[in-house]
Structure formats: C-alpha cells, structure tokens
C-alpha cells in the first residue's frame, strides 16, 4: 500500500521505518526538514523505566504556586485560547491517583517496548549507518536535594537508592554541591541524540526501501468524503507550487500541530504544546556518561558525544517558538551551580526550544479516527524519544492486522 506519513519528527520517522519494513510504499511530508521540530534538540534521555505523567495529585497541589509564577521550571502564561482551557479541564480531571496509576503503567509499557524495538535496529547489519551518539546502558540518575522526596520516590519504584556519599563516590563532579542528599540510579536507561537518529534512519530508509521525503512542503488542504481522506493539497515552499498527494492510508504524526490539522476535518484532539528548552555546550573530561536529572531544578544533563545537553522547563505559552534569553540564562546558571566542572558553560554551541505535544493524561494518542484510512500517532509529550518506536510498532499492527481488535489499548483517541 501507499502510505503518507504526515510529520518527519521521531514519531513520523519511526512510523516510516516500521511500515517500510513491512513492504509499504512510504511518502513522508513535513513543512521543515527531518527532525527540526520537537525532536531536534531534546534532552537525549531514553527513559524506559522511570516515568510518570504530568497530571498527578501532587501537581494539582502545586497548581496555585504554578499559577502565581512561583515554580521556576513550570510557567503558564495567560492566553485567550479556548483549546488551552478545554485541554486544562481534561488535565485537571486526570490529576487523580487512579488515573495517574493507569497512565504510569501504560507509559512504562511503551518504554519497555521501545527498548526492544531499538535493540532490533542496533542489531541490524547496516555498516553502522545509524549513528546517534548512543550510550547503551549508561544509566540514569535522578538526583535529589530533598531527603523526604527521595525516600518517598524510593518506595514507589525499583531504582537503586544512593546516599550522598555513594553519589559523590560515583559522580565526583557533584562533590562541590552541598545541597544534594542522594539519588535514584537505574542502570538500564540509555541516551542518544534524537535528531541524529532521525536523520540516520531516514537516510537508511531512502537507500534501502521505497521511502520518499517531501521536506519543506506544507499541507494546505485536505479532501475527504464521509469515510475516507481522498487527497492532500501540498505547497512546495521553494516555489509555492501545488501538489496533490493521494495515498491508501494517512498517518498523522504532526506533534503539536496535530490538533490544528485534524480540526480542519472535524476531529478534535486534546493535544496542546508545552514548550521545552535546551542549551548545548562542550562537555569536559569530567562529564559523566550517565544522564542526570536535577530534580530541584527539573533539568536534564546528558552527554552526547563530546557535547553536554542541558534541557528543561515546562512552559505553556501557545505556539510561539521564540527562544527566551532568560530561560537559557537560568539553565546555564543552574547548571554551573549544580555541576560546575562538567561543561564549558561559557561556550554555547546551540540554544533551542521546541513544542512538545502533550495530552492531558500524558499518554500518546495512537490508532484509528472517524476516517477509515486516517490513523494518528501523536501526543507523546516529553517522551517522544522514549515512546515513538513502540507507538510506531502499534501503527504497524493497526495497518497489517485489520481483523484484529485494538479497542482495548489505553492510547486510543476515544478515551477522551
């Protein structure tokens, strides 16, 4: 079959990979180039085992502080946008202990499956074509400055707890930080550059399978009848020429732009952009291979080759992709205080922000829509890098097993 993948981020590229391997003809369409959206400069962590939704009872308790601007890592800017308020009401309803437990279980299932799917890619005999500064089993550390929070977290997961002395012994770069009290260590987590992975995988697909890329092409119109999408009207940005694209199946992997696209054809999807920031600096010889999350500042430290990626912030400010200098300054200041020796913080290689496509319950939306030949694979939030290979596999199952029921999965759109 001919399948059009809408979006060339991590969700779109992994979907193209799974479906191309199944023998389908693939066309990937994106208004930018490969992985230039939320996948471009994310935190780098592949989190398989340590996951939780944004909507939890504890976040609900913090909401007054967040709304008053007292939580430095979490910002909500007032906006006249009914979609945000509708999304917010669904988010509040998801902040129950029951829903948080359901979401956590479903998120962990995606993490485990992504690890399996990634291992298959790494095992391919492809002459090392898939290069992305991968650190396999480098592990992940969640570092705490609050002893009570550390003890509480240690009871609710299976990570290894480190005391301050154990932490300093293993990560000497934290020795000068008197505020840290300990950490949770998971040795089975990985890391890697999501952008490099997407570019390498697309290059591999173009060389070895029937996969075409229409980059710098914007979807301007959707033709449909009662049951099916019939064609897309696409504008080539370089000369504004118009292309009509028809396919047997269409897969929406448009991330934060998914809601806007689907609204055109009367599908309403609760995906809203949550802006995240990153700054990349040269790593020093003291930079550990293990990826580290500073829980106090909600910031990630991840070594990618000879670079150090700092990532953080959860900002609701609409669809703006403007990099705010104060966010970058805050991250660099916090990084210097947390681990002063691991990066050359005065040499900024890249500063970036991206719009994470977030659902109220933090679970992606994967599966069927009201149109028989339109599927969705979006809403991965902060965990697109950690979940997309698993959701791509689900898309492959939907397409290749049309007689099998998938109505029981927790990722369907109709849960909303």
XYZ file of C-alpha atoms in Angstrom:
416
model
C 0.000 0.000 0.000
C 0.953 3.626 -0.440
C 1.130 5.335 2.943
C 1.580 9.055 3.597
C 3.278 9.891 6.887
C 2.492 13.440 7.951
C 5.421 14.733 10.005
C 9.154 13.961 9.927
C 9.904 14.040 13.642
C 10.702 10.993 15.745
C 7.100 9.700 15.597
C 6.929 10.088 11.820
C 10.358 8.660 11.018
C 9.904 5.610 13.247
C 6.456 5.025 11.730
C 8.016 5.221 8.263
C 10.651 2.696 9.360
C 8.150 0.157 10.685
C 5.842 0.446 7.679
C 8.665 0.397 5.109
C 9.998 -2.803 6.688
C 6.509 -4.272 6.199
C 6.800 -3.619 2.463
C 4.702 -0.485 2.029
C 5.476 2.475 -0.226
C 6.078 5.456 2.060
C 5.951 9.207 1.490
C 6.923 11.426 4.447
C 5.702 15.032 4.323
C 6.904 17.868 6.550
C 6.925 21.650 6.375
C 10.523 21.596 7.638
C 13.355 19.121 7.187
C 13.804 15.877 9.136
C 13.508 16.255 12.904
C 13.563 20.050 13.032
C 10.636 20.335 15.446
C 10.349 18.998 18.997
C 12.770 16.157 18.159
C 15.657 18.440 17.213
C 17.452 19.151 20.495
C 15.583 17.343 23.245
C 17.129 16.119 26.488
C 18.625 12.975 24.948
C 17.436 10.585 27.652
C 15.814 7.311 26.643
C 13.705 6.762 29.747
C 12.303 3.261 29.804
C 11.714 2.614 33.491
C 11.439 5.920 35.364
C 8.281 7.607 34.101
C 5.251 9.394 35.466
C 2.504 11.548 33.940
C 2.440 15.309 34.364
C -1.075 15.107 35.783
C -0.756 13.797 39.344
C -2.312 14.708 42.713
C 0.991 16.337 43.738
C 0.967 18.623 40.682
C -2.618 19.558 41.496
C -1.440 20.698 44.938
C 1.342 22.748 43.316
C -1.037 24.419 40.872
C -1.570 27.614 42.932
C 2.201 28.148 43.074
C 2.498 27.459 39.356
C -0.264 29.923 38.506
C 1.406 32.550 40.708
C 4.714 32.024 38.884
C 6.493 30.625 41.953
C 7.698 27.423 40.279
C 10.728 28.402 38.142
C 10.634 25.281 35.958
C 6.900 25.478 35.188
C 5.249 28.522 33.598
C 1.696 29.166 32.431
C 1.091 32.383 30.543
C -2.482 33.703 30.353
C -3.872 33.416 26.844
C -7.246 33.764 25.176
C -7.341 30.291 23.706
C -10.356 28.060 24.205
C -8.360 24.978 23.161
C -5.995 25.512 26.098
C -8.851 25.870 28.597
C -10.561 22.754 27.242
C -7.248 20.924 27.497
C -6.763 22.280 31.014
C -10.120 20.955 32.239
C -9.242 17.491 30.950
C -5.825 17.816 32.627
C -7.432 18.619 35.983
C -9.691 15.579 35.691
C -6.596 13.419 35.033
C -4.898 14.564 38.256
C -6.322 11.700 40.313
C -4.309 8.916 41.902
C -6.298 6.330 39.906
C -5.672 7.953 36.519
C -2.008 8.637 37.363
C -1.541 4.927 38.122
C -3.208 3.944 34.836
C -1.072 6.396 32.876
C 2.147 5.310 34.570
C 1.513 1.650 33.769
C 0.745 2.443 30.123
C 3.801 4.719 29.815
C 6.112 2.051 31.227
C 4.738 -0.471 28.716
C 5.707 1.876 25.877
C 9.146 2.421 27.377
C 9.845 -1.296 27.623
C 8.671 -1.883 24.050
C 10.780 0.980 22.714
C 13.853 -0.603 24.269
C 13.060 -3.869 22.485
C 12.465 -2.127 19.147
C 15.649 -0.052 19.444
C 17.696 -3.162 20.170
C 16.451 -4.624 16.877
C 17.625 -1.546 14.977
C 21.015 -1.595 16.701
C 21.395 -5.273 15.823
C 20.893 -4.652 12.097
C 23.861 -5.284 9.810
C 23.824 -1.793 8.310
C 27.512 -0.857 8.271
C 26.971 1.485 11.222
C 24.616 3.745 9.231
C 22.515 4.514 12.318
C 24.803 6.819 14.300
C 23.398 8.994 17.059
C 25.924 9.271 19.942
C 24.251 6.296 21.576
C 25.128 5.436 25.174
C 23.683 1.982 25.833
C 23.073 1.103 29.487
C 24.895 4.259 30.567
C 22.155 4.584 33.132
C 20.135 7.429 34.545
C 20.451 9.249 37.867
C 17.678 11.238 39.472
C 19.437 13.493 41.961
C 17.554 14.869 44.957
C 18.110 17.854 47.215
C 15.117 16.913 49.372
C 15.577 13.882 51.656
C 11.835 13.371 52.181
C 11.164 13.429 48.422
C 13.994 10.939 47.879
C 12.627 8.488 50.453
C 9.117 8.793 49.041
C 10.329 8.212 45.467
C 12.453 5.230 46.544
C 9.333 3.459 47.815
C 7.441 3.825 44.557
C 9.943 2.432 42.032
C 12.617 -0.226 41.690
C 15.651 2.007 41.182
C 18.731 1.658 43.378
C 18.959 4.307 46.081
C 22.301 6.033 46.599
C 23.247 8.021 49.680
C 25.116 11.290 49.260
C 28.442 9.558 49.893
C 27.676 6.858 47.302
C 26.604 9.525 44.842
C 29.801 11.560 45.281
C 31.926 8.418 45.007
C 30.355 7.552 41.641
C 29.896 11.122 40.332
C 32.805 13.214 41.690
C 31.566 16.247 39.739
C 28.791 16.605 42.348
C 31.189 16.838 45.282
C 31.057 20.643 45.403
C 27.252 20.682 45.545
C 26.359 20.701 49.224
C 22.590 20.619 48.592
C 22.309 17.120 47.113
C 21.276 14.396 49.545
C 21.224 11.312 47.334
C 19.893 9.808 44.131
C 17.983 7.001 42.473
C 20.029 5.020 39.964
C 18.663 2.981 37.070
C 21.382 1.197 35.140
C 19.111 0.090 32.282
C 18.438 3.519 30.780
C 20.081 4.754 27.564
C 20.723 8.076 25.885
C 21.377 9.403 22.407
C 20.876 12.284 20.000
C 17.298 12.086 18.700
C 17.990 14.416 15.760
C 20.961 12.346 14.567
C 18.909 9.171 14.976
C 16.073 10.531 12.820
C 18.442 11.740 10.095
C 20.398 8.472 10.053
C 17.252 6.356 9.992
C 15.708 8.382 7.164
C 18.921 8.128 5.148
C 18.923 4.359 5.734
C 15.286 4.090 4.602
C 15.860 6.119 1.442
C 18.801 3.914 0.478
C 17.210 0.573 1.234
C 13.418 0.928 0.943
C 10.713 2.635 -1.104
C 10.639 5.774 1.056
C 10.409 9.329 -0.262
C 10.734 12.557 1.693
C 8.874 15.755 0.846
C 10.652 18.195 3.139
C 9.820 21.901 3.074
C 6.322 21.008 1.864
C 3.333 22.346 3.779
C -0.111 20.727 3.895
C -2.613 23.401 2.910
C -5.758 21.403 2.219
C -7.456 18.084 2.915
C -10.012 16.489 0.596
C -12.288 13.812 2.011
C -15.623 12.098 1.707
C -17.745 10.704 4.521
C -15.484 7.725 5.204
C -12.008 8.453 3.828
C -9.339 11.047 3.193
C -9.036 11.273 -0.599
C -6.078 13.639 -1.087
C -3.900 16.362 0.388
C -3.043 19.676 -1.220
C 0.615 20.387 -0.553
C 2.584 23.558 -1.243
C 6.290 23.356 -2.049
C 7.844 26.200 -0.091
C 10.674 26.964 -2.507
C 8.433 27.990 -5.412
C 4.887 27.834 -3.956
C 3.897 25.204 -6.499
C 0.946 22.997 -5.566
C 0.983 19.197 -5.379
C -1.949 16.827 -4.931
C -0.959 13.780 -2.865
C -3.157 10.681 -2.689
C -2.465 7.579 -0.630
C -4.202 4.463 0.615
C -3.535 5.349 4.251
C -2.546 8.565 6.023
C -0.785 8.655 9.405
C -0.839 11.905 11.379
C 2.480 12.327 13.200
C 2.381 16.125 13.298
C 3.127 16.530 17.004
C 1.985 19.857 18.424
C 0.458 20.775 15.042
C -1.809 17.708 15.066
C -4.787 19.439 16.660
C -4.797 22.233 14.099
C -4.571 19.813 11.171
C -7.291 17.474 12.441
C -9.636 20.337 13.294
C -9.916 21.020 9.552
C -11.679 17.686 9.110
C -13.795 17.905 12.269
C -11.607 15.763 14.513
C -10.926 17.351 17.885
C -7.888 16.032 19.663
C -6.669 17.191 23.118
C -3.037 17.856 22.224
C -1.517 21.175 23.289
C 2.051 22.493 23.003
C 4.243 22.580 26.090
C 7.433 24.433 25.286
C 10.725 22.948 26.434
C 14.202 24.459 26.204
C 17.701 23.127 25.760
C 21.202 24.526 25.564
C 24.221 22.578 24.326
C 27.814 23.213 25.402
C 31.098 21.323 25.001
C 31.491 18.520 27.538
C 34.638 18.409 29.657
C 36.637 15.359 30.703
C 34.730 15.421 33.999
C 31.352 14.929 32.351
C 29.871 11.523 33.302
C 28.381 9.188 30.704
C 25.304 8.632 32.853
C 22.455 11.046 32.151
C 21.455 13.023 35.230
C 18.235 14.775 36.203
C 18.460 17.551 38.778
C 15.058 17.192 40.453
C 15.337 20.529 42.257
C 15.570 22.489 39.002
C 13.797 19.889 36.810
C 16.760 19.900 34.452
C 18.469 17.149 32.455
C 22.243 16.768 31.933
C 23.017 14.395 29.080
C 26.353 13.704 27.403
C 26.047 13.341 23.625
C 29.440 12.503 22.183
C 31.678 15.436 23.037
C 28.702 17.689 23.863
C 26.659 18.276 27.003
C 22.934 18.819 26.521
C 21.006 20.708 29.217
C 17.229 20.520 28.894
C 14.255 21.589 30.933
C 11.261 23.852 31.537
C 7.573 23.237 31.014
C 6.085 26.396 29.556
C 2.552 26.895 28.286
C 2.722 29.944 26.038
C 0.794 28.902 22.956
C 2.513 28.031 19.692
C 5.379 30.514 19.922
C 8.793 29.024 19.145
C 10.730 32.072 20.305
C 13.743 31.246 22.458
C 13.553 33.422 25.560
C 17.080 34.501 26.632
C 16.119 34.437 30.322
C 15.361 30.706 30.079
C 18.796 29.957 28.628
C 20.457 32.159 31.237
C 18.566 30.395 34.033
C 19.593 26.960 32.751
C 23.275 27.889 32.481
C 23.274 29.461 35.947
C 21.567 26.422 37.472
C 23.948 24.059 35.657
C 27.030 25.908 36.922
C 25.719 25.674 40.483
C 24.758 22.008 40.173
C 27.812 20.544 38.400
C 30.312 23.340 37.649
C 33.048 21.216 36.062
C 31.215 19.031 33.527
C 30.600 21.585 30.764
C 32.229 24.587 29.157
C 29.251 26.744 30.032
C 30.664 29.928 28.537
C 30.810 28.297 25.075
C 27.229 27.819 23.912
C 27.023 25.596 20.824
C 23.257 25.752 20.455
C 20.239 27.180 22.256
C 16.807 25.893 21.331
C 13.173 25.498 22.245
C 10.595 23.043 20.963
C 6.860 22.444 21.321
C 6.134 19.122 22.983
C 2.724 17.702 22.024
C 1.109 16.989 25.396
C -2.148 15.200 26.172
C -3.992 15.703 29.484
C -3.045 12.238 30.766
C 0.492 12.215 29.238
C -0.293 9.179 27.078
C 0.125 9.419 23.305
C -2.878 9.074 21.030
C -2.368 6.107 18.702
C -4.866 4.434 16.406
C -7.996 4.975 14.397
C -10.117 8.043 13.703
C -13.567 8.652 12.210
C -11.981 8.219 8.754
C -11.176 4.628 7.809
C -7.822 5.464 6.203
C -6.551 8.042 8.711
C -4.547 6.990 11.762
C -2.955 9.154 14.444
C 0.362 8.733 16.230
C 0.879 11.868 18.274
C 0.733 13.422 21.755
C 3.967 11.921 23.100
C 4.725 14.957 25.255
C 8.207 14.927 26.773
C 8.702 11.243 25.933
C 8.649 11.094 22.147
C 12.229 9.824 22.087
C 11.355 7.163 24.672
C 7.995 6.050 23.245
C 7.942 6.540 19.479
C 9.419 3.208 18.440
C 6.717 1.497 20.492
C 3.870 3.576 19.085
C 5.240 3.108 15.564
C 5.020 -0.648 16.148
C 1.378 -0.174 17.190
C 0.687 1.698 13.948
C 2.239 -1.200 12.057
C -0.091 -3.618 13.854
C -3.144 -1.484 13.069
C -2.346 -1.464 9.357
C -1.205 -5.063 8.918
C -3.775 -6.732 11.185
C -7.042 -5.174 10.075
C -9.115 -8.023 11.524
C -7.568 -7.782 14.978
C -9.289 -5.631 17.608
C -7.236 -2.897 19.235
C -10.135 -1.358 21.113
C -8.673 -2.226 24.496
C -5.432 -0.272 24.218
C -5.159 2.770 26.531
C -3.852 5.011 23.734
C -6.985 5.449 21.578
C -8.478 8.854 20.857
C -11.924 7.789 22.079
C -10.684 7.697 25.701
C -11.350 11.436 25.680
